[in-house]
Amino acid sequence: DQQVKQNSPSLSVQEGRISILNCDYTNSMFDYFLWYKKYPAEGPTFLISISSIKDKNEDGRFTVFLNKSAKHLSLHIVPSQPGDSAVYFCAASALGNQGGKLIFGQGTELSVKP
Amino acid sequence: DSGVTQTPKHLITATGQRVTLRCSPRSGDLSVYWYQQSLDQGLQFLIQYYNGEERAKGNILERFSAQQFPDLHSELNLSSLELGDSALYFCASSVMAGGLETQYFGPGTRLLVL
């Protein structure tokens, strides 16, 4: 039973346009959500996070939106750059009662074309 | 560079053998998490240690064990290795800010069991 799902294995976007990566979750106990970026042969790099008490968090070109009623979050990258090409993982945790372990989605491979 | 170090970077061994993976957390971080990334399973939580004590366990096999030492580095021991144990093994350490815990990942150890 996959509690965090990224239904798009890949996404291709033109440089300068917006990239939108989506993530759905099923566990209503999740209260903290994170996005990680991963290059081949490297560890996941933390990008941005959002607490369940918020619906939006912005950091430079990256914005994460959370829709709790739909159990859906998305990562917007504007403008997209070729260096953003990587695999993006959505992760969730239930800090209240399950400790800090992260449940990851399967990842979306983003390709930003010049 | 996340500040989390892992050694070795690559490990090739045979079935039935035992290996030890090492992780040093970021300075000051008390928590260490271990994750396994295999081709078909994505990133899966294995185990968490906090200040030397086991805090949470995921789907970790009985053949696997871990510990965290007084200097806070951690080791993941994998024994009676099988072909299916071939994977990337990541450790992460975490920092708390505003009541929220963010994990920072090391570069990983790529294990190949032949």
Short mmCIF file of C-alpha atoms in Angstrom, two decimals:
data_model
loop_
_atom_site.label_atom_id
_atom_site.label_comp_id
_atom_site.label_asym_id
_atom_site.label_seq_id
_atom_site.Cartn_x
_atom_site.Cartn_y
_atom_site.Cartn_z
CA ASP A 1 0.00 0.00 0.00
CA GLN A 2 1.74 3.11 -1.24
CA GLN A 3 0.96 6.03 1.05
CA VAL A 4 2.73 8.63 -1.08
CA LYS A 5 2.28 8.56 -4.83
CA GLN A 6 3.87 10.44 -7.67
CA ASN A 7 1.87 9.31 -10.65
CA SER A 8 4.04 10.89 -13.33
CA PRO A 9 7.33 9.02 -13.74
CA SER A 10 8.65 11.76 -16.03
CA LEU A 11 8.06 15.33 -17.10
CA SER A 12 9.65 17.36 -19.87
CA VAL A 13 9.58 21.15 -19.83
CA GLN A 14 11.11 23.92 -21.93
CA GLU A 15 13.68 26.17 -20.27
CA GLY A 16 12.07 29.29 -18.81
CA ARG A 17 8.62 27.71 -18.47
CA ILE A 18 6.95 26.43 -15.32
CA SER A 19 7.50 22.87 -14.07
CA ILE A 20 4.72 21.40 -11.96
CA LEU A 21 5.37 18.16 -10.10
CA ASN A 22 2.50 16.48 -8.33
CA CYS A 23 2.20 14.23 -5.32
CA ASP A 24 -0.77 12.54 -3.63
CA TYR A 25 -0.95 10.92 -0.22
CA THR A 26 -3.42 8.72 1.58
CA ASN A 27 -2.47 8.91 5.26
CA SER A 28 -4.32 11.75 7.00
CA MET A 29 -1.81 11.59 9.87
CA PHE A 30 0.93 13.09 7.68
CA ASP A 31 1.64 16.60 8.90
CA TYR A 32 4.94 17.53 7.26
CA PHE A 33 5.84 17.28 3.58
CA LEU A 34 9.19 17.67 1.86
CA TRP A 35 10.55 17.74 -1.66
CA TYR A 36 13.98 16.35 -2.48
CA LYS A 37 15.97 16.55 -5.68
CA LYS A 38 18.26 13.71 -6.67
CA TYR A 39 20.99 13.45 -9.27
CA PRO A 40 22.30 10.02 -10.30
CA ALA A 41 24.91 8.61 -7.93
CA GLU A 42 24.17 11.28 -5.30
CA GLY A 43 22.02 11.41 -2.21
CA PRO A 44 18.68 13.25 -2.16
CA THR A 45 19.09 17.00 -1.63
CA PHE A 46 16.50 18.82 0.45
CA LEU A 47 14.65 21.49 -1.55
CA ILE A 48 11.63 22.80 0.29
CA SER A 49 9.07 21.70 2.84
CA ILE A 50 5.63 22.58 4.11
CA SER A 51 3.81 21.98 7.35
CA SER A 52 0.19 20.88 7.30
CA ILE A 53 -0.85 24.15 8.94
CA LYS A 54 0.10 26.02 5.78
CA ASP A 55 -1.10 25.81 2.21
CA LYS A 56 1.85 27.44 0.50
CA ASN A 57 5.57 27.85 1.03
CA GLU A 58 7.90 29.70 -1.29
CA ASP A 59 11.68 29.73 -1.60
CA GLY A 60 13.11 31.50 -4.60
CA ARG A 61 12.06 29.71 -7.77
CA PHE A 62 10.44 26.89 -5.79
CA THR A 63 6.92 26.95 -4.38
CA VAL A 64 5.11 24.08 -2.71
CA PHE A 65 1.32 24.04 -2.48
CA LEU A 66 -0.62 21.80 -0.12
CA ASN A 67 -4.30 20.92 -0.51
CA LYS A 68 -5.17 18.97 2.61
CA SER A 69 -8.75 18.21 1.64
CA ALA A 70 -7.56 16.62 -1.60
CA LYS A 71 -4.47 15.11 0.05
CA HIS A 72 -2.43 16.60 -2.73
CA LEU A 73 0.72 18.68 -2.95
CA SER A 74 2.61 20.13 -5.83
CA LEU A 75 6.01 21.67 -6.47
CA HIS A 76 6.22 24.58 -8.89
CA ILE A 77 9.54 25.61 -10.38
CA VAL A 78 9.55 28.96 -12.14
CA PRO A 79 11.43 29.61 -14.33
CA SER A 80 12.75 26.13 -15.06
CA GLN A 81 16.45 25.83 -15.84
CA PRO A 82 18.43 22.98 -17.44
CA GLY A 83 20.22 22.47 -14.11
CA ASP A 84 16.87 21.54 -12.59
CA SER A 85 16.90 18.29 -14.58
CA ALA A 86 16.90 15.54 -11.94
CA VAL A 87 14.58 13.13 -10.16
CA TYR A 88 12.26 14.82 -7.68
CA PHE A 89 10.92 12.94 -4.69
CA CYS A 90 7.99 13.92 -2.56
CA ALA A 91 8.17 12.72 1.06
CA ALA A 92 5.84 12.85 4.04
CA SER A 93 6.10 12.30 7.75
CA ALA A 94 3.76 12.10 10.72
CA LEU A 95 5.78 13.85 13.37
CA GLY A 96 3.09 13.56 15.97
CA ASN A 97 3.03 9.85 16.53
CA GLN A 98 5.34 8.07 14.13
CA GLY A 99 8.62 9.82 14.66
CA GLY A 100 10.42 11.51 11.83
CA LYS A 101 10.68 8.66 9.34
CA LEU A 102 9.96 9.75 5.81
CA ILE A 103 7.65 7.96 3.40
CA PHE A 104 8.74 8.65 -0.16
CA GLY A 105 6.96 8.68 -3.46
CA GLN A 106 8.48 6.86 -6.42
CA GLY A 107 9.90 10.03 -7.92
CA THR A 108 9.36 12.10 -11.07
CA GLU A 109 12.21 12.60 -13.51
CA LEU A 110 12.22 16.19 -14.71
CA SER A 111 13.95 17.09 -17.94
CA VAL A 112 14.34 20.78 -18.74
CA LYS A 113 15.26 21.34 -22.36
CA PRO A 114 17.20 24.43 -23.50
CA ASP B 1 27.41 18.98 0.38
CA SER B 2 24.89 18.04 3.07
CA GLY B 3 27.53 17.46 5.75
CA VAL B 4 26.53 13.81 6.11
CA THR B 5 29.30 11.41 5.14
CA GLN B 6 29.04 7.76 4.20
CA THR B 7 31.69 5.15 3.56
CA PRO B 8 32.40 3.25 1.47
CA LYS B 9 30.94 4.78 -1.67
CA HIS B 10 30.84 1.44 -3.48
CA LEU B 11 30.92 -2.12 -2.19
CA ILE B 12 30.99 -5.33 -4.19
CA THR B 13 30.66 -8.60 -2.35
CA ALA B 14 29.35 -12.13 -2.72
CA THR B 15 26.20 -13.82 -1.50
CA GLY B 16 26.40 -15.05 2.06
CA GLN B 17 28.91 -12.40 3.09
CA ARG B 18 28.59 -9.65 5.70
CA VAL B 19 29.30 -5.96 5.22
CA THR B 20 29.27 -2.83 7.37
CA LEU B 21 28.23 0.57 6.09
CA ARG B 22 29.25 3.66 8.01
CA CYS B 23 27.59 7.02 8.40
CA SER B 24 28.70 10.21 10.14
CA PRO B 25 25.89 12.71 10.76
CA ARG B 26 26.13 16.48 10.47
CA SER B 27 27.79 18.12 13.41
CA GLY B 28 25.31 18.45 16.23
CA ASP B 29 22.62 16.20 14.73
CA LEU B 30 21.54 13.49 17.16
CA SER B 31 19.29 11.48 14.85
CA VAL B 32 20.46 9.10 12.16
CA TYR B 33 18.12 7.41 9.70
CA TRP B 34 18.93 4.59 7.29
CA TYR B 35 17.11 4.12 3.98
CA GLN B 36 17.39 1.58 1.19
CA GLN B 37 16.76 2.46 -2.44
CA SER B 38 16.30 -0.47 -4.74
CA LEU B 39 15.10 -0.37 -8.34
CA ASP B 40 11.65 -1.73 -7.67
CA GLN B 41 10.97 -0.37 -4.17
CA GLY B 42 12.07 3.23 -4.22
CA LEU B 43 13.40 4.81 -1.01
CA GLN B 44 12.38 2.72 1.99
CA PHE B 45 12.93 3.59 5.64
CA LEU B 46 14.93 0.98 7.53
CA ILE B 47 15.73 2.25 11.01
CA GLN B 48 16.27 5.38 13.12
CA TYR B 49 18.63 6.04 16.00
CA TYR B 50 18.53 9.02 18.32
CA ASN B 51 21.48 9.78 20.58
CA GLY B 52 22.54 6.15 20.69
CA GLU B 53 19.09 4.61 21.13
CA GLU B 54 16.93 2.90 18.56
CA ARG B 55 13.84 5.05 18.05
CA ALA B 56 11.92 3.63 15.10
CA LYS B 57 12.06 0.61 12.87
CA GLY B 58 10.77 0.16 9.35
CA ASN B 59 10.80 -2.89 7.12
CA ILE B 60 14.30 -3.88 8.14
CA LEU B 61 15.21 -7.53 7.64
CA GLU B 62 16.38 -9.59 10.61
CA ARG B 63 19.67 -10.11 8.76
CA PHE B 64 20.24 -6.36 9.03
CA SER B 65 21.19 -4.52 12.20
CA ALA B 66 22.41 -1.08 13.10
CA GLN B 67 23.86 0.85 15.98
CA GLN B 68 24.79 4.39 16.86
CA PHE B 69 27.95 5.01 18.80
CA PRO B 70 28.73 7.60 21.52
CA ASP B 71 30.36 9.89 18.92
CA LEU B 72 26.99 9.66 17.06
CA HIS B 73 28.29 7.89 13.97
CA SER B 74 26.21 4.94 12.92
CA GLU B 75 26.86 1.60 11.28
CA LEU B 76 24.48 -0.58 9.31
CA ASN B 77 25.42 -4.24 9.30
CA LEU B 78 24.11 -6.48 6.55
CA SER B 79 24.70 -10.21 6.90
CA SER B 80 23.99 -13.40 4.92
CA LEU B 81 23.75 -11.19 1.89
CA GLU B 82 21.45 -12.11 -0.97
CA LEU B 83 21.32 -10.88 -4.55
CA GLY B 84 18.22 -8.88 -3.70
CA ASP B 85 20.13 -6.81 -1.14
CA SER B 86 21.89 -5.02 -3.98
CA ALA B 87 20.77 -1.41 -3.61
CA LEU B 88 21.76 2.09 -2.65
CA TYR B 89 21.87 2.63 1.10
CA PHE B 90 21.48 6.17 2.36
CA CYS B 91 21.77 7.59 5.78
CA ALA B 92 20.33 10.91 6.84
CA SER B 93 20.66 13.09 9.89
CA SER B 94 18.11 15.59 10.96
CA VAL B 95 17.71 19.03 12.40
CA MET B 96 14.71 20.39 14.27
CA ALA B 97 13.52 23.93 13.53
CA GLY B 98 10.23 25.38 14.67
CA GLY B 99 9.10 21.95 15.77
CA LEU B 100 9.70 20.49 12.33
CA GLU B 101 12.36 17.92 11.51
CA THR B 102 14.21 18.04 8.18
CA GLN B 103 16.47 15.21 7.10
CA TYR B 104 19.69 15.74 5.18
CA PHE B 105 21.05 12.81 3.23
CA GLY B 106 24.52 11.48 2.67
CA PRO B 107 25.84 10.48 -0.76
CA GLY B 108 24.97 6.83 -0.24
CA THR B 109 26.73 3.49 -0.45
CA ARG B 110 26.09 1.43 -3.57
CA LEU B 111 26.10 -2.25 -2.65
CA LEU B 112 26.38 -4.91 -5.31
CA VAL B 113 25.96 -8.53 -4.26
CA LEU B 114 27.18 -11.04 -6.84
#
